[in-house]
Every structure is written in C-alpha cells, then in structure tokens.
Coordinates of C-alpha atoms and ligand atoms in Angstrom, one line a residue:
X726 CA 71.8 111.0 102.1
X727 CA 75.3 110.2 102.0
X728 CA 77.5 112.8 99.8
X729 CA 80.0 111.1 97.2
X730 CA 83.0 113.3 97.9
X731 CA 84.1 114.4 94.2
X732 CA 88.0 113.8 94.6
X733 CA 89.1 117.3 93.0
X734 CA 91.6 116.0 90.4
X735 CA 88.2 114.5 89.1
X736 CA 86.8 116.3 85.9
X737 CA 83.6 116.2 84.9
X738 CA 81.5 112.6 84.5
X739 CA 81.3 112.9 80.4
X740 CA 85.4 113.8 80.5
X741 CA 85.7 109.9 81.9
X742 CA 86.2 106.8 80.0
X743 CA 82.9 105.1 81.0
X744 CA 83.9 102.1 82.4
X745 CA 82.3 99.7 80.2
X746 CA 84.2 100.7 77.5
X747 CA 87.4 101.1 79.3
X748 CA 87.2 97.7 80.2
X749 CA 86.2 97.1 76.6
X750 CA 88.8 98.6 75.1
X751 CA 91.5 96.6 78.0
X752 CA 89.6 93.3 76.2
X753 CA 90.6 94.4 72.7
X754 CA 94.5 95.1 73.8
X755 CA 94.4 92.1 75.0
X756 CA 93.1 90.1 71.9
X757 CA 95.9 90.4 69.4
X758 CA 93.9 91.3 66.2
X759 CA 92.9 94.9 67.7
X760 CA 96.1 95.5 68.9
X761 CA 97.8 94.6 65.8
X762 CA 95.8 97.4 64.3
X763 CA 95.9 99.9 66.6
X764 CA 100.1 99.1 66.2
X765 CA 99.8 100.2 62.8
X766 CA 98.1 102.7 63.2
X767 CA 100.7 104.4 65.3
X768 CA 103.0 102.7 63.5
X769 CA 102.3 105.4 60.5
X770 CA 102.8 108.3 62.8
X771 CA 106.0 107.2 63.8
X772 CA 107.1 105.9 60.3
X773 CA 107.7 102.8 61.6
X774 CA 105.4 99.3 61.2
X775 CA 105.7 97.0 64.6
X776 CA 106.1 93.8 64.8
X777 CA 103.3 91.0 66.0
X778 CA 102.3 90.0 69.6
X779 CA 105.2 88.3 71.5
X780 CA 105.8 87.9 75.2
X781 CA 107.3 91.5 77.2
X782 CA 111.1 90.1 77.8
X783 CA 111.3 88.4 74.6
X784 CA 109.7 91.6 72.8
X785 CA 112.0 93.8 73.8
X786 CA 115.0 92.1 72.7
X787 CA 113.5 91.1 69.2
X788 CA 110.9 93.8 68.3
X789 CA 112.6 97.0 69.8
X790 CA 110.0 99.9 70.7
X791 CA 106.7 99.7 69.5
X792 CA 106.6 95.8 69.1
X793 CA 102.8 94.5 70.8
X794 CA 103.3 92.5 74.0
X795 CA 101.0 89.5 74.2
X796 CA 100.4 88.9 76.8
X797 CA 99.6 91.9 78.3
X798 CA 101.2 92.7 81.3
X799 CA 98.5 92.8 84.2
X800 CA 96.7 95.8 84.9
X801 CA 97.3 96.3 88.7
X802 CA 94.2 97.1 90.0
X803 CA 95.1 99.8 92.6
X804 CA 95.8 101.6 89.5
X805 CA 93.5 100.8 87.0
X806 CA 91.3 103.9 87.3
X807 CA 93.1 107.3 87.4
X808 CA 90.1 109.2 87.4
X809 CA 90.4 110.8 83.7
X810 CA 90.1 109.8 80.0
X811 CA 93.3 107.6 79.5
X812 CA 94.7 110.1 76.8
X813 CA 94.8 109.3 73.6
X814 CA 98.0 107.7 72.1
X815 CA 98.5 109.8 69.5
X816 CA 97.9 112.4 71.0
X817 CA 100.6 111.4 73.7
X818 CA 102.8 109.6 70.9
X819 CA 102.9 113.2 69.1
X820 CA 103.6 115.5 72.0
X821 CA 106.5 114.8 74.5
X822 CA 109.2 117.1 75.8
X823 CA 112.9 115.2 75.2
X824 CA 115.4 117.9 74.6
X825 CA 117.9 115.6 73.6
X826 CA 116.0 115.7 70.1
X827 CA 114.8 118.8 70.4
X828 CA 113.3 122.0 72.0
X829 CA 109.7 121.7 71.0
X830 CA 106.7 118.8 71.0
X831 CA 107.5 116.8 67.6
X832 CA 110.5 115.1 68.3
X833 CA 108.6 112.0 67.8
X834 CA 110.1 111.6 64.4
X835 CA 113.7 112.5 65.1
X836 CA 113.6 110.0 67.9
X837 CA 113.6 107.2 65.8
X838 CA 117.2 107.4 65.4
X839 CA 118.1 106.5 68.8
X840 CA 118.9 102.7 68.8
X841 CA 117.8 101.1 71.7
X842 CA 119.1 96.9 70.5
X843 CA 121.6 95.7 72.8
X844 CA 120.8 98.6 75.8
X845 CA 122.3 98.1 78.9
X846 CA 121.8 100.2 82.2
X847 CA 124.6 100.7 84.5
X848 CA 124.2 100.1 88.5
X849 CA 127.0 102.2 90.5
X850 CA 127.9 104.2 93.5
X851 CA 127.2 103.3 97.2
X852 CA 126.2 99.4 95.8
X853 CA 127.7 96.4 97.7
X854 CA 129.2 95.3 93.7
X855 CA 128.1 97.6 90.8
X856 CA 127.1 96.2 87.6
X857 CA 126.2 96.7 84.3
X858 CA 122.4 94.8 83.2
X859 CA 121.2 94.3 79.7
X860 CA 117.4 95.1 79.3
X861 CA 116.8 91.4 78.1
X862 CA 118.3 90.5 81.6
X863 CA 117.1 92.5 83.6
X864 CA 113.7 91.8 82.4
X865 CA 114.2 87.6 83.3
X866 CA 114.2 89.0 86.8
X867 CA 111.4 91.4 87.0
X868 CA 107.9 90.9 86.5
X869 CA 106.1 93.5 84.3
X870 CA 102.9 95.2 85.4
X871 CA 100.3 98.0 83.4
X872 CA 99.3 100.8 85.7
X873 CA 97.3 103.8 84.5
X874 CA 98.7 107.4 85.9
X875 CA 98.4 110.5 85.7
X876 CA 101.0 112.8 84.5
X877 CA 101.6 116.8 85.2
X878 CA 104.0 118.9 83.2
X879 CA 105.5 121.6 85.2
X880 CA 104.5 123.8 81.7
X881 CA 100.8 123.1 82.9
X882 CA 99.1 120.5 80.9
X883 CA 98.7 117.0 81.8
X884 CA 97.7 113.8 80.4
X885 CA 96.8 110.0 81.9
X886 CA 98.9 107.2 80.7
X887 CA 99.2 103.2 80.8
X888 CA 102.4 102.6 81.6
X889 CA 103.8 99.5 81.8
X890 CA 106.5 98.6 84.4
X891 CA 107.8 97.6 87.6
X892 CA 108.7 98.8 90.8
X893 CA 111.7 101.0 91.1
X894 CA 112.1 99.4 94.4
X895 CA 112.6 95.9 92.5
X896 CA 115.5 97.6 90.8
X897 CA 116.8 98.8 94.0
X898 CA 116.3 95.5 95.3
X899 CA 118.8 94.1 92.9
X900 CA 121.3 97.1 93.1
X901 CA 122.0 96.1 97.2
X902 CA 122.7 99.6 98.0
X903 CA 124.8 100.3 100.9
X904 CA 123.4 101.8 104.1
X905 CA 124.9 105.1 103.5
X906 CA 123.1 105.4 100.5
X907 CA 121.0 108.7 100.6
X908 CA 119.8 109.3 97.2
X909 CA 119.0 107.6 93.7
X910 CA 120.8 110.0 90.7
X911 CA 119.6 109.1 87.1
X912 CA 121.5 109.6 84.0
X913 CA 120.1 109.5 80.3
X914 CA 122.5 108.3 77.3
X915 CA 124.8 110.9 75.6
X916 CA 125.3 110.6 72.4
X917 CA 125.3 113.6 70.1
X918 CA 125.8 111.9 67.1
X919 CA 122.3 110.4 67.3
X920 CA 120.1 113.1 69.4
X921 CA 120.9 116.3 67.6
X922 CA 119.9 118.7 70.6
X923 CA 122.9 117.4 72.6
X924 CA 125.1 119.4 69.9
X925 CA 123.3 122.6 71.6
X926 CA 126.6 123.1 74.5
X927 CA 124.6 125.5 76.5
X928 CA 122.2 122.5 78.1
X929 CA 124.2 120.3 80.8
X930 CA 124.0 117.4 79.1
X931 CA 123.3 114.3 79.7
X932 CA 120.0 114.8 81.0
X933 CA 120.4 114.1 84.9
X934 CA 117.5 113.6 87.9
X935 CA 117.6 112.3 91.7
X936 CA 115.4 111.4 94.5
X937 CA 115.7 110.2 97.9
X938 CA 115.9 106.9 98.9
X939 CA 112.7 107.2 100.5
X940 CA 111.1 108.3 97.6
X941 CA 112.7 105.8 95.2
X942 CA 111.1 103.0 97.4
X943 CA 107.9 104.4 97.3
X944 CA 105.4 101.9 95.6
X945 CA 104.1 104.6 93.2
X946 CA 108.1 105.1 92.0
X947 CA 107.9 103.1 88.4
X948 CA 110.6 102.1 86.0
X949 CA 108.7 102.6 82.8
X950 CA 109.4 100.0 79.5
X951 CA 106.3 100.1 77.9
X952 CA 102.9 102.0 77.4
X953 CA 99.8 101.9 75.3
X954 CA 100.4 98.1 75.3
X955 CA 103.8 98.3 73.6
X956 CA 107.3 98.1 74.2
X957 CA 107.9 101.8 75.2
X958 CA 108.8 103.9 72.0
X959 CA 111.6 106.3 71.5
X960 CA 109.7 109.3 71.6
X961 CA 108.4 108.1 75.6
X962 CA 111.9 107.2 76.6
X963 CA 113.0 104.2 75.3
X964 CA 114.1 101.9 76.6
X965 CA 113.9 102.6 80.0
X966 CA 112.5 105.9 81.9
X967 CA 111.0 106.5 85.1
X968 CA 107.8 108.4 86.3
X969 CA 106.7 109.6 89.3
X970 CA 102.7 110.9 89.2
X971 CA 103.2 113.0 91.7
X972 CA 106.4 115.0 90.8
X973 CA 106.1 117.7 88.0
X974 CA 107.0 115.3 84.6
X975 CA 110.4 116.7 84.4
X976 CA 111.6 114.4 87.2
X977 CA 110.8 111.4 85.7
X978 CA 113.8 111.1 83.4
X979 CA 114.1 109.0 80.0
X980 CA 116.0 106.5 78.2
X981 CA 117.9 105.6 81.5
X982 CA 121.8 104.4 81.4
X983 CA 123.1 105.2 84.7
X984 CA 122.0 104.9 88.2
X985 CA 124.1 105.3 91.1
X986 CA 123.4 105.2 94.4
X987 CA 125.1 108.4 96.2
X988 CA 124.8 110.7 99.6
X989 CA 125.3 113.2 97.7
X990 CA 121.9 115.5 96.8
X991 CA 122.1 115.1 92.7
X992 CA 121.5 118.4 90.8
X993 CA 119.2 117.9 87.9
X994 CA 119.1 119.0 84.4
X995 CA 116.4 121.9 85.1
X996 CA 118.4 122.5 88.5
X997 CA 121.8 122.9 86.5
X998 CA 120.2 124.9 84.2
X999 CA 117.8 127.4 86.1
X1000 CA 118.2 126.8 89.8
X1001 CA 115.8 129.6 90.3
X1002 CA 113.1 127.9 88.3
X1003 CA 113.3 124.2 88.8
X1004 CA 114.2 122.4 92.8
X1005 CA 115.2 119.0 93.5
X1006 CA 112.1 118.4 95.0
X1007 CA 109.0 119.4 92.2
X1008 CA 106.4 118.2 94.2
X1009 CA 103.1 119.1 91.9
X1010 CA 102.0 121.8 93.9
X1011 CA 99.4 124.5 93.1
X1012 CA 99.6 126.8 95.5
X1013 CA 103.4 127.3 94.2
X1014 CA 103.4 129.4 90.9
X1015 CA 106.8 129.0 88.5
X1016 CA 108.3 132.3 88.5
X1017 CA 106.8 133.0 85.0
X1018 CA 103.4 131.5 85.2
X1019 CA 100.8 130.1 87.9
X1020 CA 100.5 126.2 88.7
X1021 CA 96.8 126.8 90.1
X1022 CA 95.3 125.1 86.5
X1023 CA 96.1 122.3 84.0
X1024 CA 95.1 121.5 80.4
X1025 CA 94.1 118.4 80.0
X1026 CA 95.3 117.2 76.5
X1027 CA 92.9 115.8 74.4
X1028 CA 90.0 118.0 76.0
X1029 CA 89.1 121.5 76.2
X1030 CA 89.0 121.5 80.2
X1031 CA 91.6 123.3 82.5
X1032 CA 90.8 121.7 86.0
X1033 CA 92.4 122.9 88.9
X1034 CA 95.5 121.6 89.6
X1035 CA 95.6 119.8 93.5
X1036 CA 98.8 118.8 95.5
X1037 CA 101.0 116.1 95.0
X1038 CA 98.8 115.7 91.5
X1039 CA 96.6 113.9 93.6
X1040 CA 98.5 111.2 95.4
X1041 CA 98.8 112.4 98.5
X1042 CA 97.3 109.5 100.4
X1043 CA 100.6 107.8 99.2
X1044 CA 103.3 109.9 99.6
X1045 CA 102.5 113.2 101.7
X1046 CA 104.2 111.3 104.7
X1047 CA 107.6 111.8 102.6
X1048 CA 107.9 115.0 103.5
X1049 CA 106.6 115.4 107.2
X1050 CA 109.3 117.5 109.1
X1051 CA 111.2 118.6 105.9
X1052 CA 109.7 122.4 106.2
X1053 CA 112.7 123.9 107.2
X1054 CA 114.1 122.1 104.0
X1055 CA 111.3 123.8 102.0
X1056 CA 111.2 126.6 103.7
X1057 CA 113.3 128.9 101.1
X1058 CA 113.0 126.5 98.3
X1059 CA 109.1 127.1 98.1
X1060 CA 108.7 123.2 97.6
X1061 CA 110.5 123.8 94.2
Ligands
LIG2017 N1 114.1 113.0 80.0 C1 115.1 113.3 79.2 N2 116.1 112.5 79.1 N3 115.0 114.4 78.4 C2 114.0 115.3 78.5 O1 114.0 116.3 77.8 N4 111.8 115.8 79.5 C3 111.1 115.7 80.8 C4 110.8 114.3 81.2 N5 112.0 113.4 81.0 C5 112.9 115.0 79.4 C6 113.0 113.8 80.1 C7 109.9 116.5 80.8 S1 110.0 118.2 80.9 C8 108.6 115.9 80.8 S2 107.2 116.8 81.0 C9 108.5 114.5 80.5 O2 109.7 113.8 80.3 C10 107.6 114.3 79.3 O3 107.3 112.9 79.1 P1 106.4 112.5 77.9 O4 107.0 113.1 76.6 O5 106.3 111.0 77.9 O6 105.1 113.2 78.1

C-alpha cells in the first residue's frame, strides 16, 4: 500500500479545519450577511463598528481598516490549504507584535490611532523615475487576491492567516527598477505623535527591513492590505505590510511608506538593534537556536500543540533554490 507522506509542518488530523467546513465558512465570507456579523463582532474588540460590503479599491479609500470587501478577493488556489486551522481572528486581531505602539501583545487598541485615510507609499532609489502612489491608486492597477499562510514568529509561536494581497513582484513591476538594483529596503511611517512607542529613543526608529531582489520576486513575496476578509486593520499593519511565510515574522514589515530599491544590503530594525540576535537573512530554520532560546518547536496559537518547527516554515519547494551557493555567506552568520 502506498504511504501518504505526512508533510511535517502538518499537526495532527483533528488540529485541521475539515474541509467541508473551511469551505463552508469561505461560502459565508462571501455572503455579506455573515460577514457583516462576524465584522462586528471584531468590531467590539477593536472598539470600532465597520462599515458594509463594498468592492476592495473602493473600500479602502471609504471604509478605512476593517471595512468588509464584497466581493471577496479570490482565494488562490495554490494557497488555499496551509495545512493548519486558519487561526482564529481574534485571537490574531488580539496578539500582534508592532513596537511602534508598544512592547507587548495588546497594542490592538492603541493602534487605532494611526490614521491610515489619504496613505500614500513612496517608490525611490535605483527606479528609472521614483514616485509617490496613493493606496486608492495603486489599487486601480493591481488585482487583489486571498491566500492562506502560515506565519512563524522568531519568539516561537506561529499562527495561519488569510491574507489578502498581491504580488510584491506586481509592485516591483510598476517601480522599473534599474539593473543595478540589488535589494528591496522597507520603511514603516514615523510618527511619534500618533504611535507612542516611537517616543522610546533607544529603538532605531522607523521600523526598517530588506530582501534581495531575488527574493522580493519570489511568487510567495506578498504585499498584504487585507485579511480575515477585511481591509487590513491597524493592529496587522495597516495599510500596507508585507509577509513572507518562510522568513521569521519580523521580516515582514508593517504599515509600509517607503521602498527603495538600493545595492546596498539594508540593515533592519532587529539588525540595528541586536546584530548578534537578528541577520538579514531569518530564514525559519530549526536547527538554528536564537542565542536565548531553541527554534526546534512552535506554539501554535489557538491550540495546545507545539509541533516541530521545519525549514524554511515549510516552503522549501518554493524558495530553497534562493539560497544555493550562498554558504560562504551563511557560513558565520548561522543563517541568521
Ligand atoms: N512591523 C513594524 N513596523 N513594527 C513591528 O514591531 N513586528 C514584526 C512584524 N512587522 C513589527 C513589524 C514582528 S516581530 C512580527 S512577528 C510580525 O510583524 C507580527 O505580525 P502580526 O502582529 O500580524 O502577527
């Protein structure tokens, strides 16, 4: 008989959304009336009440974060299924690391204040004309897609999330950047005035992170505006953040207003702030223990299970080939 290989970032059968009901519960996001509710329901954690269902674009210019998108952006089908319990929103919406509001979990609140109407992102550095793009615009040109992915904290506990997004790569399509171009650096907002842990001087505000080129053209590389079926809230990274699934979470950077193309190697936030903690690259890898604690386990929020942690949290298939001859590169870095 044929052995199903069990795919090790896998926990147990009874830990995974049967799929009946997965698909059920996609079938109520989309019909407005269970949405609507489910809205307000989170609507009371965050002390805020959403508005109704309105098309992604339009949304985000007149509802701000939280406001239900109807329709749904289109669940992409090579990622529909990421092999764990899509966690729970409020459990996500109520546990989220975003310094800039604080050093702890509930920032959730505090978040609120940040004021996302009228956002724009600037586009700079090695760009044949830099520019600076509105959300509302930028989201004319760029179709919007759901994909379900899992997400590992470098602090060891990890959740699964339905983002909704595009391809960084369509973003990079529209920056042009020059051929010299080396790597992507992102840059959150600063304003202390409105996030009150950017009065604390001893971080290196604003909160910075970089790739490679190759890696921001990777197809698993999303630009994050939305998730749980809404326009991304505050406390996520509003209104724009990114996430790669297969870097430890502190790499994928939130509430975006700056990215510039450079051949210079960015140093991050974490980098800046404990180079012997936190590399450029944080690759999720296990067999790499952070100086104060291992990387071998994870807790999955919203369960009682730590499962083993595996490589590249899982998507190696897809991005392993990154890294091929960059040892030397790694060799004293420890894949940090
Ligand atoms: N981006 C900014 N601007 N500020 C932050 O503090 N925290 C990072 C990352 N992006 C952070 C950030 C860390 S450590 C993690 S684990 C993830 O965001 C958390 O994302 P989540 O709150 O959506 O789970």
């Amino acid at each position: 008989m044929k052995r199903i290989r069990k795919e090790s970032w896998l926990i147990s059968e009874n830990e995974v959304t049967p799929e009946p009901v997965f698909w059920n519960r996609r079938r109520v996001l989309a019909a407005g009336g269970g949405l609507i509710a489910a809205g307000a329901a989170a609507a009371v954690i965050r002390g805020r009440i959403p508005m109704g269902p309105m098309p992604a674009a339009a949304a985000i210019r007149a509802g701000g974060p939280g406001t239900v998108l109807d329709p749904q952006p289109l669940l992409n089908p090579k990622f529909a299924d990421a092999g764990r319990m899509v966690t729970d929103e409020e459990i996500n919406s109520t546990y989220n690391n975003f310094y800039e509001f604080g050093s702890h979990k509930k920032i959730a609140e505090a978040s609120m204040a940040l004021d996302t109407t009228g956002w724009t992102v600037a586009i700079d550095g090695m760009v044949e004309t830099p520019f600076e793009i509105g959300m509302e615009d930028l989201l004319k040109q760029i179709d919007l897609e759901e994909r379900i992915y899992r997400h590992r904290c470098v602090e060891a506990w990890s959740m699964v999330v339905p983002w909704i997004g595009f391809p960084l790569s369509k973003l990079m399509a529209l920056a042009k950047p020059l051929s010299g171009a080396k790597y992507v650096r992102f840059e959150t907002f600063h304003d202390p005035m409105v996030a009150r842990g950017q009065r604390q001087h001893w971080y290196p505000w604003p909160y910075v992170e970089g790739v490679t080129m190759a890696e921001a053209e990777n197809d698993l590389s999303l630009m994050v505006v939305g998730a749980y079926g809404k326009v991304l809230p505050q406390q996520f990274g509003a209104p724009m953040r990114l996430h790669l699934p297969w870097k430890y979470g502190f790499k994928s950077i939130k509430s975006i207003k700056k990215v510039t193309f450079t051949d210079e190697r960015p140093v991050s936030f974490w980098e800046d702030l404990a180079v012997q903690e936190y590399g450029f690259w944080a690759n999720v890898n296990p067999a790499v223990a952070h100086p104060r604690w291992s990387q071998a386990q994870e807790r999955v929020l919203g369960t009682d299970k730590r499962v083993p942690t595996v490589r590249f949290n899982g998507y190696g298939a897809e991005v392993a080939h990154l890294y091929d001859g960059l040892e030397a590169e790694f060799a004293d870095r420890l894949w940090r």
